[in-house]
CSV table of C-alpha atoms in Angstrom, one decimal:
chain,number,residue,atom,x,y,z
Z,1,MET,CA,-13.4,42.8,29.8
Z,2,LEU,CA,-10.7,44.8,28.0
Z,3,ARG,CA,-6.9,44.5,28.4
Z,4,ALA,CA,-4.5,47.4,27.9
Z,5,GLY,CA,-0.9,47.0,26.7
Z,6,VAL,CA,1.5,50.0,27.2
Z,7,ASP,CA,5.0,50.2,25.8
Z,8,VAL,CA,7.0,53.0,27.4
Z,9,GLY,CA,9.8,54.1,25.1
Z,10,GLY,CA,12.4,56.8,25.5
Z,11,THR,CA,10.5,59.2,23.2
Z,12,ARG,CA,7.1,57.7,22.7
Z,13,ILE,CA,4.5,55.6,24.6
Z,14,LYS,CA,2.6,53.2,22.3
Z,15,SER,CA,-0.5,51.6,23.7
Z,16,VAL,CA,-3.2,49.2,22.5
Z,17,LEU,CA,-6.6,48.2,23.9
Z,18,CYS,CA,-7.7,44.6,23.2
Z,19,ASP,CA,-10.8,42.6,23.7
Z,20,ALA,CA,-11.0,39.2,25.4
Z,21,ASP,CA,-10.1,37.5,22.2
Z,22,GLY,CA,-7.0,39.6,21.8
Z,23,SER,CA,-8.3,41.7,18.9
Z,24,VAL,CA,-7.0,45.2,18.9
Z,25,LEU,CA,-9.8,47.7,19.3
Z,26,LEU,CA,-7.8,50.9,19.6
Z,27,SER,CA,-4.2,52.2,19.6
Z,28,ARG,CA,-2.6,55.4,20.7
Z,29,THR,CA,0.8,57.1,20.6
Z,30,ASP,CA,1.8,59.6,23.2
Z,31,ILE,CA,5.0,61.6,23.9
Z,32,THR,CA,7.1,60.3,26.8
Z,33,PRO,CA,7.9,63.1,29.3
Z,34,SER,CA,11.6,63.8,29.7
Z,35,ARG,CA,13.1,61.5,32.4
Z,36,PRO,CA,9.7,60.8,34.1
Z,37,GLY,CA,11.2,58.8,36.9
Z,38,GLU,CA,8.6,57.6,39.4
Z,39,GLY,CA,6.1,59.9,37.7
Z,40,ILE,CA,5.8,57.3,35.0
Z,41,VAL,CA,3.1,55.7,37.2
Z,42,ASP,CA,0.8,58.7,36.6
Z,43,VAL,CA,1.8,58.9,33.0
Z,44,VAL,CA,0.7,55.3,32.3
Z,45,ALA,CA,-2.5,55.8,34.3
Z,46,ASP,CA,-3.3,58.8,32.1
Z,47,VAL,CA,-2.7,56.7,29.0
Z,48,VAL,CA,-5.0,54.0,30.2
Z,49,ALA,CA,-7.6,56.6,31.0
Z,50,ALA,CA,-7.3,58.0,27.5
Z,51,LEU,CA,-7.7,54.5,26.0
Z,52,THR,CA,-10.8,53.9,28.1
Z,53,ALA,CA,-12.3,57.2,27.1
Z,54,ASP,CA,-11.6,56.5,23.4
Z,55,ALA,CA,-13.2,53.1,23.8
Z,56,ALA,CA,-16.3,54.6,25.4
Z,57,SER,CA,-16.6,57.2,22.6
Z,58,SER,CA,-16.3,54.4,20.0
Z,59,GLY,CA,-19.2,52.5,21.5
Z,60,HIS,CA,-17.2,49.8,23.4
Z,61,ASP,CA,-17.4,48.8,27.0
Z,62,GLY,CA,-14.6,50.9,28.4
Z,63,THR,CA,-13.9,48.6,31.4
Z,64,VAL,CA,-10.2,47.7,31.6
Z,65,GLY,CA,-9.7,44.4,33.5
Z,66,ALA,CA,-5.9,44.3,33.4
Z,67,VAL,CA,-2.9,46.3,32.2
Z,68,GLY,CA,0.4,45.1,30.9
Z,69,VAL,CA,3.3,47.6,30.8
Z,70,VAL,CA,6.7,47.0,29.2
Z,71,VAL,CA,9.8,49.2,29.6
Z,72,PRO,CA,13.4,49.3,28.3
Z,73,GLY,CA,16.5,49.0,30.5
Z,74,ILE,CA,17.0,46.4,33.3
Z,75,VAL,CA,13.7,44.8,34.4
Z,76,ASP,CA,13.1,42.2,37.2
Z,77,GLU,CA,9.9,40.7,35.9
Z,78,ALA,CA,9.4,38.3,38.7
Z,79,LYS,CA,9.5,41.1,41.3
Z,80,GLY,CA,7.7,43.6,39.1
Z,81,LEU,CA,10.6,46.0,39.4
Z,82,ALA,CA,11.8,48.5,36.7
Z,83,SER,CA,15.3,48.1,38.0
Z,84,PHE,CA,17.2,50.7,36.0
Z,85,SER,CA,16.8,53.1,33.1
Z,86,ALA,CA,19.3,55.9,32.6
Z,87,ASN,CA,17.2,57.6,30.0
Z,88,LEU,CA,13.9,57.4,31.8
Z,89,GLY,CA,15.3,58.2,35.2
Z,90,TRP,CA,14.3,55.5,37.6
Z,91,ARG,CA,16.0,52.8,39.7
Z,92,ASP,CA,14.3,49.9,41.6
Z,93,LEU,CA,10.8,51.3,40.9
Z,94,PRO,CA,8.1,48.8,42.0
Z,95,LEU,CA,6.1,49.7,38.9
Z,96,ARG,CA,3.9,46.7,38.8
Z,97,ASP,CA,2.5,47.1,42.3
Z,98,ARG,CA,2.3,50.9,42.0
Z,99,LEU,CA,0.3,50.6,38.8
Z,100,SER,CA,-2.0,47.9,40.2
Z,101,GLU,CA,-2.7,50.1,43.3
Z,102,ARG,CA,-3.2,53.2,41.2
Z,103,LEU,CA,-5.5,51.6,38.6
Z,104,GLY,CA,-7.3,49.2,40.8
Z,105,VAL,CA,-6.8,46.2,38.4
Z,106,PRO,CA,-4.1,43.5,38.0
Z,107,ALA,CA,-1.0,44.9,36.4
Z,108,THR,CA,2.1,43.1,35.0
Z,109,LEU,CA,5.5,44.4,34.1
Z,110,GLY,CA,7.8,43.1,31.3
Z,111,HIS,CA,10.8,44.0,29.2
Z,112,ASP,CA,10.0,45.7,25.9
Z,113,VAL,CA,12.2,43.4,23.6
Z,114,ARG,CA,11.0,40.2,25.3
Z,115,ALA,CA,7.4,41.4,25.0
Z,116,GLY,CA,8.0,42.1,21.3
Z,117,LEU,CA,9.2,38.6,20.8
Z,118,LEU,CA,6.2,37.2,22.6
Z,119,ALA,CA,3.9,39.1,20.2
Z,120,GLU,CA,5.8,38.0,17.2
Z,121,HIS,CA,5.6,34.4,18.3
Z,122,ARG,CA,1.8,34.5,19.1
Z,123,LEU,CA,0.7,36.9,16.3
Z,124,GLY,CA,3.5,37.7,13.9
Z,125,ALA,CA,6.4,36.3,11.9
Z,126,ALA,CA,7.5,33.8,14.5
Z,127,GLN,CA,4.3,31.8,14.7
Z,128,GLY,CA,4.9,28.1,14.6
Z,129,VAL,CA,8.6,28.4,15.4
Z,130,ALA,CA,9.8,27.2,18.8
Z,131,ASP,CA,13.4,28.5,18.8
Z,132,VAL,CA,13.8,32.2,17.9
Z,133,LEU,CA,16.3,35.0,18.4
Z,134,PHE,CA,14.6,38.4,18.1
Z,135,VAL,CA,17.0,41.3,17.4
Z,136,PRO,CA,15.6,44.8,17.0
Z,137,LEU,CA,18.2,47.0,15.2
Z,138,GLY,CA,17.5,50.6,16.0
Z,139,THR,CA,19.2,53.4,17.9
Z,140,GLY,CA,20.5,50.6,20.1
Z,141,ILE,CA,20.7,46.8,19.9
Z,142,ALA,CA,19.2,44.3,22.2
Z,143,SER,CA,17.8,40.8,21.8
Z,144,ALA,CA,15.3,38.3,23.2
Z,145,LEU,CA,15.4,34.5,23.0
Z,146,LEU,CA,12.6,31.9,22.6
Z,147,VAL,CA,13.6,28.4,23.5
Z,148,HIS,CA,11.1,25.5,23.0
Z,149,GLY,CA,8.3,28.0,22.7
Z,150,THR,CA,9.1,29.9,25.9
Z,151,VAL,CA,10.5,33.4,26.1
Z,152,VAL,CA,13.7,33.3,28.2
Z,153,ARG,CA,13.6,35.8,31.1
Z,154,GLY,CA,17.0,34.9,32.6
Z,155,ASN,CA,18.6,37.5,34.8
Z,156,ASP,CA,18.8,41.3,34.7
Z,157,TRP,CA,21.3,41.4,31.8
Z,158,THR,CA,19.7,38.7,29.6
Z,159,GLY,CA,19.5,39.9,26.0
Z,160,GLU,CA,22.1,42.7,26.3
Z,161,ILE,CA,24.1,41.6,23.2
Z,162,GLY,CA,24.5,45.2,22.2
Z,163,HIS,CA,27.3,45.5,24.8
Z,164,VAL,CA,29.3,42.5,23.6
Z,165,THR,CA,32.7,43.9,22.5
Z,166,VAL,CA,33.4,43.3,18.8
Z,167,ASP,CA,36.2,45.8,18.4
Z,168,PRO,CA,38.4,46.6,21.4
Z,169,GLY,CA,39.7,49.7,19.7
Z,170,GLY,CA,36.4,50.7,18.2
Z,171,PRO,CA,34.1,53.7,18.9
Z,172,ARG,CA,33.1,54.5,22.4
Z,173,CYS,CA,29.7,53.1,23.4
Z,174,GLY,CA,27.0,54.9,25.4
Z,175,CYS,CA,27.9,52.5,28.3
Z,176,GLY,CA,31.4,54.0,28.4
Z,177,ARG,CA,33.3,51.0,26.9
Z,178,LEU,CA,35.0,50.8,23.5
Z,179,GLY,CA,33.8,48.8,20.5
Z,180,CYS,CA,30.5,47.3,21.7
Z,181,LEU,CA,28.3,45.8,19.0
Z,182,GLU,CA,25.8,48.7,19.6
Z,183,ALA,CA,28.6,51.2,18.9
Z,184,VAL,CA,29.4,49.6,15.6
Z,185,ALA,CA,26.2,48.1,14.1
Z,186,SER,CA,23.2,50.0,15.5
Z,187,ALA,CA,21.4,52.5,13.3
Z,188,GLY,CA,22.8,55.3,15.4
Z,189,ALA,CA,26.4,54.0,15.1
Z,190,ILE,CA,26.1,53.5,11.3
Z,191,GLY,CA,24.8,57.1,11.0
Z,192,ARG,CA,27.7,58.4,13.1
Z,193,ALA,CA,30.2,56.5,11.0
Z,194,TRP,CA,28.6,57.9,7.8
Z,195,ARG,CA,28.9,61.4,9.1
Z,196,ASP,CA,32.4,60.9,10.3
Z,197,ALA,CA,33.3,59.8,6.7
Z,198,GLY,CA,32.2,63.3,5.6
Z,199,HIS,CA,28.7,62.7,4.4
Z,200,ASP,CA,25.4,64.2,5.4
Z,201,GLY,CA,22.5,62.3,6.9
Z,202,ASP,CA,22.1,59.0,8.8
Z,203,ALA,CA,21.9,55.3,8.3
Z,204,VAL,CA,18.9,55.7,6.0
Z,205,ASP,CA,21.0,57.9,3.7
Z,206,LEU,CA,23.8,55.4,3.7
Z,207,VAL,CA,21.4,52.7,2.6
Z,208,ARG,CA,20.1,54.9,-0.1
Z,209,THR,CA,23.6,55.4,-1.3
Z,210,LEU,CA,24.2,51.7,-1.5
Z,211,ASP,CA,21.2,51.4,-3.7
Z,212,ASP,CA,21.9,54.4,-5.9
Z,213,PRO,CA,23.8,53.7,-9.1
Z,214,ALA,CA,24.1,57.5,-9.6
Z,215,ALA,CA,26.0,58.1,-6.4
Z,216,ASP,CA,29.6,59.0,-6.7
Z,217,SER,CA,32.1,56.1,-6.3
Z,218,GLY,CA,33.7,57.6,-3.2
Z,219,SER,CA,30.3,57.7,-1.4
Z,220,ARG,CA,29.4,54.2,-2.4
Z,221,SER,CA,32.8,52.9,-1.3
Z,222,ASP,CA,32.4,54.5,2.1
Z,223,ALA,CA,28.9,53.2,2.4
Z,224,ARG,CA,29.9,49.6,1.5
Z,225,GLN,CA,32.8,49.6,4.0
Z,226,ILE,CA,30.6,50.9,6.9
Z,227,TRP,CA,27.8,48.6,6.1
Z,228,ALA,CA,30.1,45.5,5.7
Z,229,THR,CA,31.7,46.3,9.1
Z,230,ALA,CA,28.3,46.5,10.7
Z,231,ILE,CA,27.1,43.2,9.1
Z,232,ASP,CA,30.3,41.4,10.0
Z,233,ALA,CA,30.0,42.5,13.7
Z,234,LEU,CA,26.3,41.4,13.8
Z,235,VAL,CA,27.1,38.0,12.2
Z,236,ARG,CA,29.9,37.3,14.8
Z,237,VAL,CA,27.7,38.0,17.8
Z,238,LEU,CA,24.4,36.5,16.4
Z,239,ALA,CA,26.1,33.3,15.2
Z,240,SER,CA,27.4,32.5,18.7
Z,241,ALA,CA,24.0,33.1,20.2
Z,242,CYS,CA,22.3,30.9,17.6
Z,243,ALA,CA,24.8,28.1,18.0
Z,244,ALA,CA,24.5,28.1,21.8
Z,245,ALA,CA,20.7,28.1,21.8
Z,246,GLY,CA,19.9,26.0,18.7
Z,247,THR,CA,18.1,28.9,17.1
Z,248,ARG,CA,16.0,28.1,14.0
Z,249,LEU,CA,14.9,31.7,13.2
Z,250,VAL,CA,16.6,35.0,13.5
Z,251,LEU,CA,13.9,37.6,13.5
Z,252,VAL,CA,15.1,41.1,12.7
Z,253,GLY,CA,13.1,44.2,13.8
Z,254,GLY,CA,13.8,47.9,14.4
Z,255,GLY,CA,14.3,50.7,12.0
Z,256,LEU,CA,17.2,49.1,10.2
Z,257,VAL,CA,15.0,46.2,8.9
Z,258,LEU,CA,13.4,48.8,6.6
Z,259,ALA,CA,16.6,48.4,4.5
Z,260,GLY,CA,15.1,45.0,3.4
Z,261,ASP,CA,17.3,42.7,1.4
Z,262,VAL,CA,20.2,45.1,1.6
Z,263,LEU,CA,20.4,44.0,5.3
Z,264,LEU,CA,18.8,40.6,5.3
Z,265,THR,CA,20.7,39.0,2.4
Z,266,PRO,CA,24.2,39.5,3.7
Z,267,LEU,CA,23.1,38.8,7.2
Z,268,ARG,CA,21.5,35.5,6.1
Z,269,GLU,CA,24.5,34.5,4.0
Z,270,GLY,CA,26.9,35.5,6.8
Z,271,LEU,CA,25.1,33.5,9.4
Z,272,THR,CA,24.9,30.4,7.1
Z,273,ALA,CA,28.7,30.6,6.6
Z,274,ALA,CA,29.5,31.2,10.3
Z,275,LEU,CA,27.2,28.4,11.5
Z,276,GLY,CA,28.2,26.0,8.8
Z,277,HIS,CA,24.6,25.0,8.0
Z,278,ASP,CA,21.5,26.6,6.5
Z,279,GLN,CA,19.0,25.4,9.2
Z,280,THR,CA,18.8,28.8,10.8
Z,281,THR,CA,16.8,31.2,8.7
Z,282,THR,CA,16.6,35.0,8.8
Z,283,ALA,CA,13.4,37.0,8.4
Z,284,PRO,CA,12.0,40.5,9.1
Z,285,ALA,CA,9.6,41.0,12.0
Z,286,ALA,CA,6.0,41.5,11.1
Z,287,LEU,CA,4.4,43.7,13.8
Z,288,GLY,CA,6.5,46.9,13.4
Z,289,ASP,CA,6.7,49.4,16.3
Z,290,ARG,CA,3.5,48.0,17.9
Z,291,ALA,CA,5.1,44.7,18.7
Z,292,ALA,CA,6.0,45.6,22.3
Z,293,ALA,CA,2.6,47.1,23.1
Z,294,LEU,CA,0.9,44.0,21.7
Z,295,GLY,CA,3.2,41.8,23.8
Z,296,ALA,CA,2.2,43.9,26.8
Z,297,SER,CA,-1.4,43.3,26.1
Z,298,LEU,CA,-0.7,39.5,26.0
Z,299,LEU,CA,1.1,39.8,29.4
Z,300,ALA,CA,-2.0,41.6,30.7
Z,301,MET,CA,-4.2,38.7,29.5
Z,302,GLU,CA,-2.0,36.2,31.4
Z,303,ALA,CA,-2.2,38.3,34.5
Z,304,ALA,CA,-6.0,38.3,34.5
Z,305,PRO,CA,-7.3,35.7,32.1
C-alpha cells in the first residue's frame, strides 16, 4: 500500500509517493494556484491522482492507502484545521476531514516546517540527535523544535520566531510590525537591504559579492554590513531558543543555506559565543526542498500504518 506526501507551498506543490518501507518511488512538482482557498482540496486530490497515474504507468501498484498534507501558516494539527494562511486564502479550513472524504482514505494534516524537521530527524541530517532546532531561512523565517526525539507541536504560534522583534526601529515586516527577525535576516529582507544600498540583485548576489575579491570595496563593505546585521539578529534569537530548550543541533535549511560556510561559520561562532559553550552544533539540512513532502509522507504512514 502506497503513501502520498504533499507539501502545499505558496508557489509550488511538492509531492512524493512512498512504498510501505518509506522508499520514495515518485516525486512531482506542480504550480500552486493563486489563493486557492477551499479549492485546495480539489488541487491536492488532483495531485494525488497524478501521482497514482504516474505510479501505474511506471509499473507500480497505484493504490494509495493514506495521504499526508502539510501547509504553511497557522495549523491546528490536533483538529486537522488549516487555521489561517494569508497567502493561500483560507481560514479555519477542515482540510484533513475534507481530504479524507474526497479521497476515501485516511488523511493527516501538518505544518510544513515541523514536517521538514520530522523528515530530517528520521531520514536526514538530524538522525540520532534528540534535541534539534530546525530553521529554514528563505523568503521568510520559521522554526521547529525537537525535544527528546519528539517534534513539539505546541499551540498555533509555535515556531514563529520570524516575528520576534530584533530592531524596534527596523524595517517593516509583512506582519505590519517593525524590526521582526524576518524583516532583517530572511533572504527576502537581505535582498531588499542590498537593493536599498544601491545594488542590483538579491541575497544571492550579496553572497557572491562577499566571496568575490574582484568586487569593488564599496560593494563589499555594504555586503559585509548587511550580512553581519542579519547574522547578529539570527544569533540573538536562536541562542535564546537553544538555551531554553537545551538544543544540541541547530539545523539550517532554506535557500540561504546554499551560502555554505559564509553563513554557517559566523552563525556557529556567534552561537558558541552567545551560549558560552560549544555543545550546540550548527549544520546544514540534508533533504533540500523535498523535506516537507517527505515529512508529510511520514505523517501519512502514522495515520494508516
